[in-house]
PDB file of C-alpha atoms and ligand atoms in Angstrom:
ATOM      1  CA  MET J  18    -163.776 -96.764  53.787  1.00  0.00           C
ATOM      2  CA  ALA J  19    -161.373 -97.725  51.064  1.00  0.00           C
ATOM      3  CA  ARG J  20    -157.755 -96.705  51.614  1.00  0.00           C
ATOM      4  CA  GLU J  21    -155.907 -94.638  49.018  1.00  0.00           C
ATOM      5  CA  ARG J  22    -153.628 -96.657  46.822  1.00  0.00           C
ATOM      6  CA  SER J  23    -150.993 -95.510  44.395  1.00  0.00           C
ATOM      7  CA  ASN J  24    -151.089 -96.862  40.858  1.00  0.00           C
ATOM      8  CA  ASP J  25    -148.385 -99.354  41.805  1.00  0.00           C
ATOM      9  CA  ASP J  26    -150.303-100.388  44.906  1.00  0.00           C
ATOM     10  CA  TRP J  27    -153.345-101.160  42.843  1.00  0.00           C
ATOM     11  CA  LEU J  28    -151.348-103.208  40.367  1.00  0.00           C
ATOM     12  CA  HIS J  29    -149.487-105.036  43.074  1.00  0.00           C
ATOM     13  CA  ASP J  30    -152.531-105.810  45.188  1.00  0.00           C
ATOM     14  CA  LEU J  31    -154.749-106.829  42.277  1.00  0.00           C
ATOM     15  CA  ARG J  32    -152.062-109.025  40.759  1.00  0.00           C
ATOM     16  CA  ALA J  33    -151.703-110.681  44.166  1.00  0.00           C
ATOM     17  CA  GLY J  34    -155.441-111.340  44.188  1.00  0.00           C
ATOM     18  CA  ASP J  35    -155.854-109.280  47.346  1.00  0.00           C
ATOM     19  CA  ALA J  36    -159.507-109.596  48.330  1.00  0.00           C
ATOM     20  CA  THR J  37    -159.687-106.158  49.926  1.00  0.00           C
ATOM     21  CA  ALA J  38    -158.279-104.494  46.834  1.00  0.00           C
ATOM     22  CA  ILE J  39    -160.750-106.350  44.649  1.00  0.00           C
ATOM     23  CA  ALA J  40    -163.596-105.306  46.915  1.00  0.00           C
ATOM     24  CA  ASP J  41    -162.417-101.683  46.892  1.00  0.00           C
ATOM     25  CA  LEU J  42    -162.152-101.728  43.133  1.00  0.00           C
ATOM     26  CA  THR J  43    -165.624-103.213  42.794  1.00  0.00           C
ATOM     27  CA  GLN J  44    -167.071-100.538  45.033  1.00  0.00           C
ATOM     28  CA  ARG J  45    -165.352 -97.758  43.121  1.00  0.00           C
ATOM     29  CA  LEU J  46    -166.402 -98.994  39.745  1.00  0.00           C
ATOM     30  CA  ARG J  47    -169.956 -99.604  40.967  1.00  0.00           C
ATOM     31  CA  GLY J  48    -170.029 -95.964  42.181  1.00  0.00           C
ATOM     32  CA  GLY J  49    -168.549 -94.675  38.957  1.00  0.00           C
ATOM     33  CA  LEU J  50    -171.030 -96.609  36.831  1.00  0.00           C
ATOM     34  CA  GLY J  51    -173.870 -95.322  39.019  1.00  0.00           C
ATOM     35  CA  ARG J  52    -172.779 -91.744  38.270  1.00  0.00           C
ATOM     36  CA  ALA J  53    -172.115 -92.393  34.582  1.00  0.00           C
ATOM     37  CA  LEU J  54    -175.443 -94.104  33.977  1.00  0.00           C
ATOM     38  CA  ALA J  55    -177.544 -92.110  36.436  1.00  0.00           C
ATOM     39  CA  SER J  56    -179.735 -90.545  33.782  1.00  0.00           C
ATOM     40  CA  ARG J  57    -180.607 -93.819  32.105  1.00  0.00           C
ATOM     41  CA  ARG J  58    -183.946 -95.122  33.199  1.00  0.00           C
ATOM     42  CA  GLN J  59    -183.454 -98.522  31.595  1.00  0.00           C
ATOM     43  CA  VAL J  60    -180.529 -99.268  33.927  1.00  0.00           C
ATOM     44  CA  ASP J  61    -181.480-100.693  37.316  1.00  0.00           C
ATOM     45  CA  ASP J  62    -179.429-101.655  40.367  1.00  0.00           C
ATOM     46  CA  SER J  63    -178.984-105.224  39.231  1.00  0.00           C
ATOM     47  CA  ASP J  64    -177.592-103.986  35.891  1.00  0.00           C
ATOM     48  CA  LEU J  65    -175.162-101.795  37.765  1.00  0.00           C
ATOM     49  CA  GLU J  66    -174.090-104.740  39.912  1.00  0.00           C
ATOM     50  CA  ASP J  67    -173.618-106.867  36.824  1.00  0.00           C
ATOM     51  CA  PHE J  68    -171.713-104.177  34.945  1.00  0.00           C
ATOM     52  CA  ALA J  69    -169.461-103.601  37.950  1.00  0.00           C
ATOM     53  CA  GLN J  70    -168.714-107.296  38.383  1.00  0.00           C
ATOM     54  CA  ASP J  71    -167.966-107.659  34.661  1.00  0.00           C
ATOM     55  CA  ALA J  72    -165.806-104.544  34.750  1.00  0.00           C
ATOM     56  CA  VAL J  73    -163.711-105.911  37.628  1.00  0.00           C
ATOM     57  CA  LEU J  74    -163.109-109.139  35.720  1.00  0.00           C
ATOM     58  CA  ARG J  75    -162.136-107.191  32.625  1.00  0.00           C
ATOM     59  CA  VAL J  76    -159.782-104.988  34.588  1.00  0.00           C
ATOM     60  CA  LEU J  77    -158.130-107.986  36.245  1.00  0.00           C
ATOM     61  CA  ASP J  78    -157.851-109.635  32.874  1.00  0.00           C
ATOM     62  CA  ARG J  79    -156.192-106.587  31.308  1.00  0.00           C
ATOM     63  CA  LEU J  80    -153.817-105.404  34.014  1.00  0.00           C
ATOM     64  CA  ASP J  81    -150.901-105.845  31.639  1.00  0.00           C
ATOM     65  CA  ARG J  82    -152.440-103.305  29.246  1.00  0.00           C
ATOM     66  CA  TYR J  83    -152.389-100.521  31.796  1.00  0.00           C
ATOM     67  CA  GLN J  84    -149.343 -98.486  30.841  1.00  0.00           C
ATOM     68  CA  GLY J  85    -149.392 -95.776  33.450  1.00  0.00           C
ATOM     69  CA  ALA J  86    -150.463 -92.993  31.079  1.00  0.00           C
ATOM     70  CA  SER J  87    -153.204 -92.019  33.530  1.00  0.00           C
ATOM     71  CA  ARG J  88    -154.216 -92.777  37.093  1.00  0.00           C
ATOM     72  CA  PHE J  89    -155.023 -96.451  37.497  1.00  0.00           C
ATOM     73  CA  THR J  90    -158.526 -95.644  38.695  1.00  0.00           C
ATOM     74  CA  THR J  91    -159.212 -93.472  35.642  1.00  0.00           C
ATOM     75  CA  TRP J  92    -158.183 -96.343  33.445  1.00  0.00           C
ATOM     76  CA  ALA J  93    -160.335 -98.806  35.394  1.00  0.00           C
ATOM     77  CA  HIS J  94    -163.345 -96.449  35.195  1.00  0.00           C
ATOM     78  CA  ALA J  95    -162.801 -96.180  31.430  1.00  0.00           C
ATOM     79  CA  VAL J  96    -162.783 -99.975  31.066  1.00  0.00           C
ATOM     80  CA  ALA J  97    -166.019-100.115  33.100  1.00  0.00           C
ATOM     81  CA  VAL J  98    -167.833 -97.289  31.328  1.00  0.00           C
ATOM     82  CA  ASN J  99    -166.802 -98.504  27.887  1.00  0.00           C
ATOM     83  CA  HIS J 100    -167.997-102.003  28.651  1.00  0.00           C
ATOM     84  CA  ALA J 101    -171.328-100.892  30.122  1.00  0.00           C
ATOM     85  CA  LEU J 102    -172.078 -98.519  27.228  1.00  0.00           C
ATOM     86  CA  THR J 103    -171.142-101.168  24.653  1.00  0.00           C
ATOM     87  CA  GLU J 104    -173.494-103.591  26.388  1.00  0.00           C
ATOM     88  CA  LEU J 105    -176.321-101.042  26.542  1.00  0.00           C
ATOM     89  CA  ARG J 106    -175.899-100.168  22.842  1.00  0.00           C
ATOM     90  CA  ARG J 107    -175.917-103.839  21.968  1.00  0.00           C
ATOM     91  CA  ARG J 108    -179.137-104.353  23.909  1.00  0.00           C
ATOM     92  CA  ARG J 109    -180.696-101.380  22.263  1.00  0.00           C
ATOM     93  CA  TRP J 110    -180.002-102.663  18.768  1.00  0.00           C
ATOM     94  CA  GLN J 111    -180.347-106.363  19.374  1.00  0.00           C
ATOM     95  CA  ASP J 112    -183.874-106.409  18.041  1.00  0.00           C
ATOM     96  CA  VAL J 113    -183.467-104.069  15.120  1.00  0.00           C
ATOM     97  CA  SER J 114    -184.204-105.984  12.000  1.00  0.00           C
ATOM     98  CA  LEU J 115    -181.281-106.364   9.615  1.00  0.00           C
ATOM     99  CA  THR J 116    -183.574-106.967   6.703  1.00  0.00           C
ATOM    100  CA  ALA J 117    -184.882-103.441   6.679  1.00  0.00           C
ATOM    101  CA  ALA J 118    -181.432-101.996   6.753  1.00  0.00           C
ATOM    102  CA  THR J 119    -179.842-104.108   4.018  1.00  0.00           C
ATOM    103  CA  ALA J 120    -182.651-104.389   1.481  1.00  0.00           C
ATOM    104  CA  GLU J 121    -181.340-103.536  -1.953  1.00  0.00           C
ATOM    105  CA  GLY J 122    -181.227-100.107  -3.368  1.00  0.00           C
ATOM    106  CA  THR J 123    -181.339 -96.704  -1.816  1.00  0.00           C
ATOM    107  CA  ASP J 124    -183.994 -94.153  -2.454  1.00  0.00           C
ATOM    108  CA  PHE J 125    -183.461 -90.501  -1.942  1.00  0.00           C
ATOM    109  CA  GLU J 126    -186.240 -88.657  -0.204  1.00  0.00           C
ATOM    110  CA  PRO J 127    -186.123 -85.017  -1.196  1.00  0.00           C
ATOM    111  CA  ALA J 128    -185.978 -82.423   1.526  1.00  0.00           C
ATOM    112  CA  ASP J 129    -189.097 -80.816   2.829  1.00  0.00           C
ATOM    113  CA  ASP J 130    -189.316 -77.348   1.449  1.00  0.00           C
ATOM    114  CA  ASP J 131    -189.594 -75.575   4.755  1.00  0.00           C
ATOM    115  CA  ALA J 132    -185.949 -74.543   4.950  1.00  0.00           C
ATOM    116  CA  GLY J 133    -186.391 -71.854   2.289  1.00  0.00           C
ATOM    117  CA  PRO J 134    -186.243 -72.535  -1.447  1.00  0.00           C
ATOM    118  CA  SER J 135    -182.706 -71.319  -2.298  1.00  0.00           C
ATOM    119  CA  HIS J 136    -181.081 -73.077   0.638  1.00  0.00           C
ATOM    120  CA  VAL J 137    -182.933 -76.248  -0.163  1.00  0.00           C
ATOM    121  CA  ALA J 138    -181.836 -76.193  -3.774  1.00  0.00           C
ATOM    122  CA  GLU J 139    -178.139 -75.784  -2.877  1.00  0.00           C
ATOM    123  CA  HIS J 140    -178.390 -78.317  -0.145  1.00  0.00           C
ATOM    124  CA  SER J 141    -180.256 -80.808  -2.316  1.00  0.00           C
ATOM    125  CA  GLU J 142    -177.617 -80.576  -5.024  1.00  0.00           C
ATOM    126  CA  LEU J 143    -174.960 -81.530  -2.469  1.00  0.00           C
ATOM    127  CA  LEU J 144    -177.013 -84.375  -1.106  1.00  0.00           C
ATOM    128  CA  GLN J 145    -177.808 -85.644  -4.578  1.00  0.00           C
ATOM    129  CA  VAL J 146    -174.113 -85.868  -5.412  1.00  0.00           C
ATOM    130  CA  LEU J 147    -173.521 -87.705  -2.147  1.00  0.00           C
ATOM    131  CA  ARG J 148    -176.367 -90.064  -2.820  1.00  0.00           C
ATOM    132  CA  ASN J 149    -175.041 -90.876  -6.282  1.00  0.00           C
ATOM    133  CA  ALA J 150    -171.570 -91.456  -4.832  1.00  0.00           C
ATOM    134  CA  LEU J 151    -173.040 -93.857  -2.281  1.00  0.00           C
ATOM    135  CA  ASP J 152    -174.460 -95.880  -5.135  1.00  0.00           C
ATOM    136  CA  THR J 153    -171.523 -95.733  -7.503  1.00  0.00           C
ATOM    137  CA  ALA J 154    -168.268 -95.037  -5.684  1.00  0.00           C
ATOM    138  CA  LEU J 155    -168.392 -97.664  -2.942  1.00  0.00           C
ATOM    139  CA  THR J 156    -167.885-101.391  -2.853  1.00  0.00           C
ATOM    140  CA  GLU J 157    -170.888-103.460  -1.777  1.00  0.00           C
ATOM    141  CA  LYS J 158    -169.313-104.017   1.657  1.00  0.00           C
ATOM    142  CA  GLN J 159    -168.565-100.346   2.143  1.00  0.00           C
ATOM    143  CA  ARG J 160    -172.137 -99.456   1.143  1.00  0.00           C
ATOM    144  CA  THR J 161    -173.608-101.994   3.572  1.00  0.00           C
ATOM    145  CA  ALA J 162    -171.402-100.670   6.402  1.00  0.00           C
ATOM    146  CA  MET J 163    -172.290 -97.043   5.774  1.00  0.00           C
ATOM    147  CA  THR J 164    -175.966 -97.850   5.441  1.00  0.00           C
ATOM    148  CA  LEU J 165    -176.003 -99.660   8.778  1.00  0.00           C
ATOM    149  CA  LEU J 166    -173.972 -96.942  10.470  1.00  0.00           C
ATOM    150  CA  LEU J 167    -176.415 -94.342   9.156  1.00  0.00           C
ATOM    151  CA  GLU J 168    -179.166 -96.318  10.876  1.00  0.00           C
ATOM    152  CA  GLU J 169    -177.270 -95.301  14.017  1.00  0.00           C
ATOM    153  CA  LEU J 170    -176.314 -98.892  14.735  1.00  0.00           C
ATOM    154  CA  PRO J 171    -173.212 -98.841  16.895  1.00  0.00           C
ATOM    155  CA  TYR J 172    -169.938-100.074  15.439  1.00  0.00           C
ATOM    156  CA  PRO J 173    -169.826-103.322  17.450  1.00  0.00           C
ATOM    157  CA  ALA J 174    -173.357-104.217  16.309  1.00  0.00           C
ATOM    158  CA  VAL J 175    -172.550-103.470  12.670  1.00  0.00           C
ATOM    159  CA  ALA J 176    -169.324-105.503  12.873  1.00  0.00           C
ATOM    160  CA  GLU J 177    -171.223-108.411  14.408  1.00  0.00           C
ATOM    161  CA  ARG J 178    -173.915-108.286  11.748  1.00  0.00           C
ATOM    162  CA  MET J 179    -171.420-108.083   8.930  1.00  0.00           C
ATOM    163  CA  GLY J 180    -169.349-110.857  10.449  1.00  0.00           C
ATOM    164  CA  ILE J 181    -166.166-108.796  10.450  1.00  0.00           C
ATOM    165  CA  LYS J 182    -163.805-107.583  13.154  1.00  0.00           C
ATOM    166  CA  LEU J 183    -164.332-104.197  14.696  1.00  0.00           C
ATOM    167  CA  ASN J 184    -160.996-102.903  13.427  1.00  0.00           C
ATOM    168  CA  ALA J 185    -161.877-104.037   9.914  1.00  0.00           C
ATOM    169  CA  LEU J 186    -165.117-102.115  10.138  1.00  0.00           C
ATOM    170  CA  TYR J 187    -163.374 -98.907  11.245  1.00  0.00           C
ATOM    171  CA  LYS J 188    -161.068 -99.236   8.265  1.00  0.00           C
ATOM    172  CA  LEU J 189    -163.959-100.044   5.908  1.00  0.00           C
ATOM    173  CA  ALA J 190    -165.969 -97.030   7.086  1.00  0.00           C
ATOM    174  CA  HIS J 191    -162.960 -94.733   6.894  1.00  0.00           C
ATOM    175  CA  ASP J 192    -162.200 -95.883   3.345  1.00  0.00           C
ATOM    176  CA  ALA J 193    -165.822 -95.361   2.406  1.00  0.00           C
ATOM    177  CA  ARG J 194    -165.911 -91.831   3.843  1.00  0.00           C
ATOM    178  CA  SER J 195    -162.660 -91.025   2.032  1.00  0.00           C
ATOM    179  CA  LYS J 196    -164.132 -92.182  -1.282  1.00  0.00           C
ATOM    180  CA  LEU J 197    -167.303 -90.161  -0.713  1.00  0.00           C
ATOM    181  CA  ARG J 198    -165.209 -87.142   0.188  1.00  0.00           C
ATOM    182  CA  ASP J 199    -163.217 -87.562  -3.033  1.00  0.00           C
ATOM    183  CA  ALA J 200    -166.461 -87.753  -4.988  1.00  0.00           C
ATOM    184  CA  LEU J 201    -167.783 -84.590  -3.364  1.00  0.00           C
ATOM    185  CA  GLN J 202    -164.525 -82.769  -4.048  1.00  0.00           C
ATOM    186  CA  SER J 203    -164.562 -83.810  -7.705  1.00  0.00           C
ATOM    187  CA  ALA J 204    -168.025 -82.313  -7.927  1.00  0.00           C
ATOM    188  CA  GLY J 205    -166.717 -79.046  -6.519  1.00  0.00           C
ATOM    189  CA  PHE J 206    -167.772 -79.526  -2.913  1.00  0.00           C
ATOM    190  CA  ASP J 207    -164.712 -79.267  -0.712  1.00  0.00           C
ATOM    191  CA  ASP J 208    -165.005 -79.567   3.086  1.00  0.00           C
ATOM    192  CA  ASP J 209    -165.633 -75.836   3.652  1.00  0.00           C
ATOM    193  CA  GLU J 210    -168.238 -75.765   0.917  1.00  0.00           C
ATOM    194  CA  VAL J 211    -170.018 -78.770   2.415  1.00  0.00           C
ATOM    195  CA  ARG J 212    -170.046 -77.213   5.855  1.00  0.00           C
ATOM    196  CA  ALA J 213    -171.247 -73.889   4.513  1.00  0.00           C
ATOM    197  CA  ARG J 214    -174.120 -75.519   2.667  1.00  0.00           C
ATOM    198  CA  LEU J 215    -175.122 -77.623   5.632  1.00  0.00           C
ATOM    199  CA  ALA J 216    -175.044 -74.535   7.831  1.00  0.00           C
ATOM    200  CA  ALA J 217    -177.095 -72.541   5.379  1.00  0.00           C
ATOM    201  CA  ALA J 218    -179.673 -75.314   5.107  1.00  0.00           C
ATOM    202  CA  SER J 219    -180.054 -75.630   8.835  1.00  0.00           C
ATOM    203  CA  LYS J 220    -180.912 -71.957   9.255  1.00  0.00           C
TER     204      LYS J 220
ATOM    205  CA  MET H   6    -183.825 -98.978   2.272  1.00  0.00           C
ATOM    206  CA  THR H   7    -184.485 -95.322   2.218  1.00  0.00           C
ATOM    207  CA  ILE H   8    -181.597 -92.956   2.816  1.00  0.00           C
ATOM    208  CA  ASP H   9    -183.593 -89.988   3.940  1.00  0.00           C
ATOM    209  CA  HIS H  10    -182.692 -86.385   3.999  1.00  0.00           C
ATOM    210  CA  ASP H  11    -181.520 -86.399   7.626  1.00  0.00           C
ATOM    211  CA  LYS H  12    -179.239 -89.375   7.092  1.00  0.00           C
ATOM    212  CA  LEU H  13    -177.674 -87.861   3.993  1.00  0.00           C
ATOM    213  CA  THR H  14    -177.111 -84.639   5.898  1.00  0.00           C
ATOM    214  CA  ARG H  15    -175.459 -86.584   8.703  1.00  0.00           C
ATOM    215  CA  LEU H  16    -173.375 -88.447   6.157  1.00  0.00           C
ATOM    216  CA  ALA H  17    -172.279 -85.184   4.516  1.00  0.00           C
ATOM    217  CA  ARG H  18    -171.109 -83.943   7.890  1.00  0.00           C
ATOM    218  CA  MET H  19    -169.168 -87.171   8.566  1.00  0.00           C
ATOM    219  CA  VAL H  20    -167.607 -87.113   5.113  1.00  0.00           C
ATOM    220  CA  ALA H  21    -166.517 -83.479   5.399  1.00  0.00           C
ATOM    221  CA  GLY H  22    -164.687 -84.332   8.615  1.00  0.00           C
ATOM    222  CA  THR H  23    -162.793 -87.240   7.106  1.00  0.00           C
ATOM    223  CA  ARG H  24    -159.008 -86.929   7.229  1.00  0.00           C
ATOM    224  CA  PRO H  25    -156.414 -89.365   5.988  1.00  0.00           C
ATOM    225  CA  ASP H  26    -154.719 -89.492   9.377  1.00  0.00           C
ATOM    226  CA  GLU H  27    -157.761 -89.344  11.664  1.00  0.00           C
ATOM    227  CA  LEU H  28    -158.004 -91.453  14.782  1.00  0.00           C
ATOM    228  CA  MET H  29    -160.276 -94.466  14.814  1.00  0.00           C
ATOM    229  CA  CYS H  30    -162.637 -95.064  17.750  1.00  0.00           C
ATOM    230  CA  ASP H  31    -160.527 -97.878  19.154  1.00  0.00           C
ATOM    231  CA  GLN H  32    -157.443 -95.665  19.077  1.00  0.00           C
ATOM    232  CA  VAL H  33    -159.389 -93.005  20.920  1.00  0.00           C
ATOM    233  CA  MET H  34    -160.388 -95.471  23.573  1.00  0.00           C
ATOM    234  CA  ASP H  35    -156.725 -96.408  24.068  1.00  0.00           C
ATOM    235  CA  VAL H  36    -155.788 -92.870  24.947  1.00  0.00           C
ATOM    236  CA  ILE H  37    -159.018 -91.427  26.351  1.00  0.00           C
ATOM    237  CA  CYS H  38    -157.805 -91.642  29.982  1.00  0.00           C
ATOM    238  CA  ALA H  39    -154.783 -89.462  29.432  1.00  0.00           C
ATOM    239  CA  TYR H  40    -156.890 -87.109  27.361  1.00  0.00           C
ATOM    240  CA  PHE H  41    -159.469 -86.895  30.150  1.00  0.00           C
ATOM    241  CA  GLU H  42    -156.789 -86.089  32.730  1.00  0.00           C
ATOM    242  CA  ALA H  43    -155.226 -83.490  30.460  1.00  0.00           C
ATOM    243  CA  VAL H  44    -158.581 -81.747  29.933  1.00  0.00           C
ATOM    244  CA  GLU H  45    -159.382 -82.043  33.623  1.00  0.00           C
ATOM    245  CA  SER H  46    -156.108 -80.435  34.672  1.00  0.00           C
ATOM    246  CA  GLY H  47    -156.258 -77.750  31.989  1.00  0.00           C
ATOM    247  CA  ALA H  48    -152.916 -78.948  30.559  1.00  0.00           C
ATOM    248  CA  GLN H  49    -151.825 -77.999  27.071  1.00  0.00           C
ATOM    249  CA  LEU H  50    -153.099 -80.704  24.706  1.00  0.00           C
ATOM    250  CA  THR H  51    -150.590 -82.648  22.691  1.00  0.00           C
ATOM    251  CA  PRO H  52    -151.152 -82.892  18.901  1.00  0.00           C
ATOM    252  CA  GLU H  53    -152.517 -86.392  19.415  1.00  0.00           C
ATOM    253  CA  GLN H  54    -154.880 -85.099  22.077  1.00  0.00           C
ATOM    254  CA  GLN H  55    -156.039 -82.362  19.711  1.00  0.00           C
ATOM    255  CA  ALA H  56    -156.846 -85.138  17.242  1.00  0.00           C
ATOM    256  CA  ILE H  57    -158.904 -86.791  19.975  1.00  0.00           C
ATOM    257  CA  ALA H  58    -160.793 -83.551  20.524  1.00  0.00           C
ATOM    258  CA  ARG H  59    -161.594 -83.415  16.802  1.00  0.00           C
ATOM    259  CA  HIS H  60    -162.709 -87.036  16.848  1.00  0.00           C
ATOM    260  CA  LEU H  61    -165.002 -86.332  19.823  1.00  0.00           C
ATOM    261  CA  GLU H  62    -166.616 -83.474  17.916  1.00  0.00           C
ATOM    262  CA  ALA H  63    -167.654 -85.872  15.167  1.00  0.00           C
ATOM    263  CA  CYS H  64    -168.225 -89.188  16.930  1.00  0.00           C
ATOM    264  CA  PRO H  65    -171.340 -89.572  19.077  1.00  0.00           C
ATOM    265  CA  GLU H  66    -170.242 -92.878  20.534  1.00  0.00           C
ATOM    266  CA  CYS H  67    -166.849 -91.768  21.735  1.00  0.00           C
ATOM    267  CA  VAL H  68    -168.235 -88.553  23.140  1.00  0.00           C
ATOM    268  CA  GLU H  69    -170.836 -90.587  25.060  1.00  0.00           C
ATOM    269  CA  THR H  70    -168.098 -92.721  26.498  1.00  0.00           C
ATOM    270  CA  PHE H  71    -166.008 -89.649  27.320  1.00  0.00           C
ATOM    271  CA  HIS H  72    -168.883 -88.011  29.222  1.00  0.00           C
ATOM    272  CA  GLY H  73    -169.499 -91.299  31.018  1.00  0.00           C
ATOM    273  CA  LEU H  74    -165.860 -91.355  32.036  1.00  0.00           C
ATOM    274  CA  CYS H  75    -166.070 -87.740  33.286  1.00  0.00           C
ATOM    275  CA  ASP H  76    -169.110 -88.640  35.410  1.00  0.00           C
ATOM    276  CA  ALA H  77    -167.547 -91.854  36.693  1.00  0.00           C
ATOM    277  CA  CYS H  78    -164.342 -90.075  37.726  1.00  0.00           C
ATOM    278  CA  ARG H  79    -166.162 -87.371  39.615  1.00  0.00           C
ATOM    279  CA  GLU H  80    -165.030 -88.949  42.856  1.00  0.00           C
ATOM    280  CA  PRO H  81    -167.581 -88.668  45.652  1.00  0.00           C
ATOM    281  CA  GLY H  82    -166.705 -88.006  49.257  1.00  0.00           C
ATOM    282  CA  PRO H  83    -165.053 -90.903  51.123  1.00  0.00           C
ATOM    283  CA  ASP H  84    -168.335 -92.145  52.633  1.00  0.00           C
ATOM    284  CA  ASP H  85    -170.371 -91.769  49.497  1.00  0.00           C
ATOM    285  CA  SER H  86    -170.803 -95.084  47.757  1.00  0.00           C
TER     286      SER H  86
HETATM  287 ZN1   ZN C  30    -165.309 -92.594  17.913  1.00  0.00          ZN
END
């Protein structure tokens, strides 16, 4: 079995290229990924092996970024899980057609009336304001980003498709949400009002 | 494309949670390990960690990663591989 190492031991041994430490790390990350992805049917053993191997390389590549704010193994598991989930999301959306998501114009489909007439009316008013703001308050880029994100495309996939850096996309989406929030507030819908109406409509 | 009722509702929820100083996903990933250990140990959350908790309430991707990290860190017995 793998021996217990302190954070410093891990760093020291991995920096030295110690084969036992690398094997121990691989085994740990493989186990962690197995637990983290256990409920996913589309992930098989060979995926887990690949994810674990990739994760070890990433960890070795980023040792300098570990700052001791958590246990080393927690940090390494986070690198592994984040990488595996990013890869799985990418796979999931690889085949989604961009054309459908970026065709011009947005149409608003009214709500079905099964939520109760008064709730629907209040809710629809809110959504109509939001829909108008999407069309008028955002730049073209912001609108494209929000439209793709609303398709539940993950951030890395949207960034790739828009040809921008991930950080730039976070900023773009945050700016867009801020503008939409301003538009809602100008129309009399502050955050509490929005939440109240959403809650009423979901009853 | 069609922005349907469900998407607009989701958007409304995202917009209502928008704050000028909110954490971005990549910032959350930078500090998720310390957050996980604080939650795990029941420690008092720092203001930054409270911001992470708010982000996790609103961000499906980060919460998925956080749950994955929780599962991964559930260390098995020494002979369990
Ligand atoms: Zn996030």
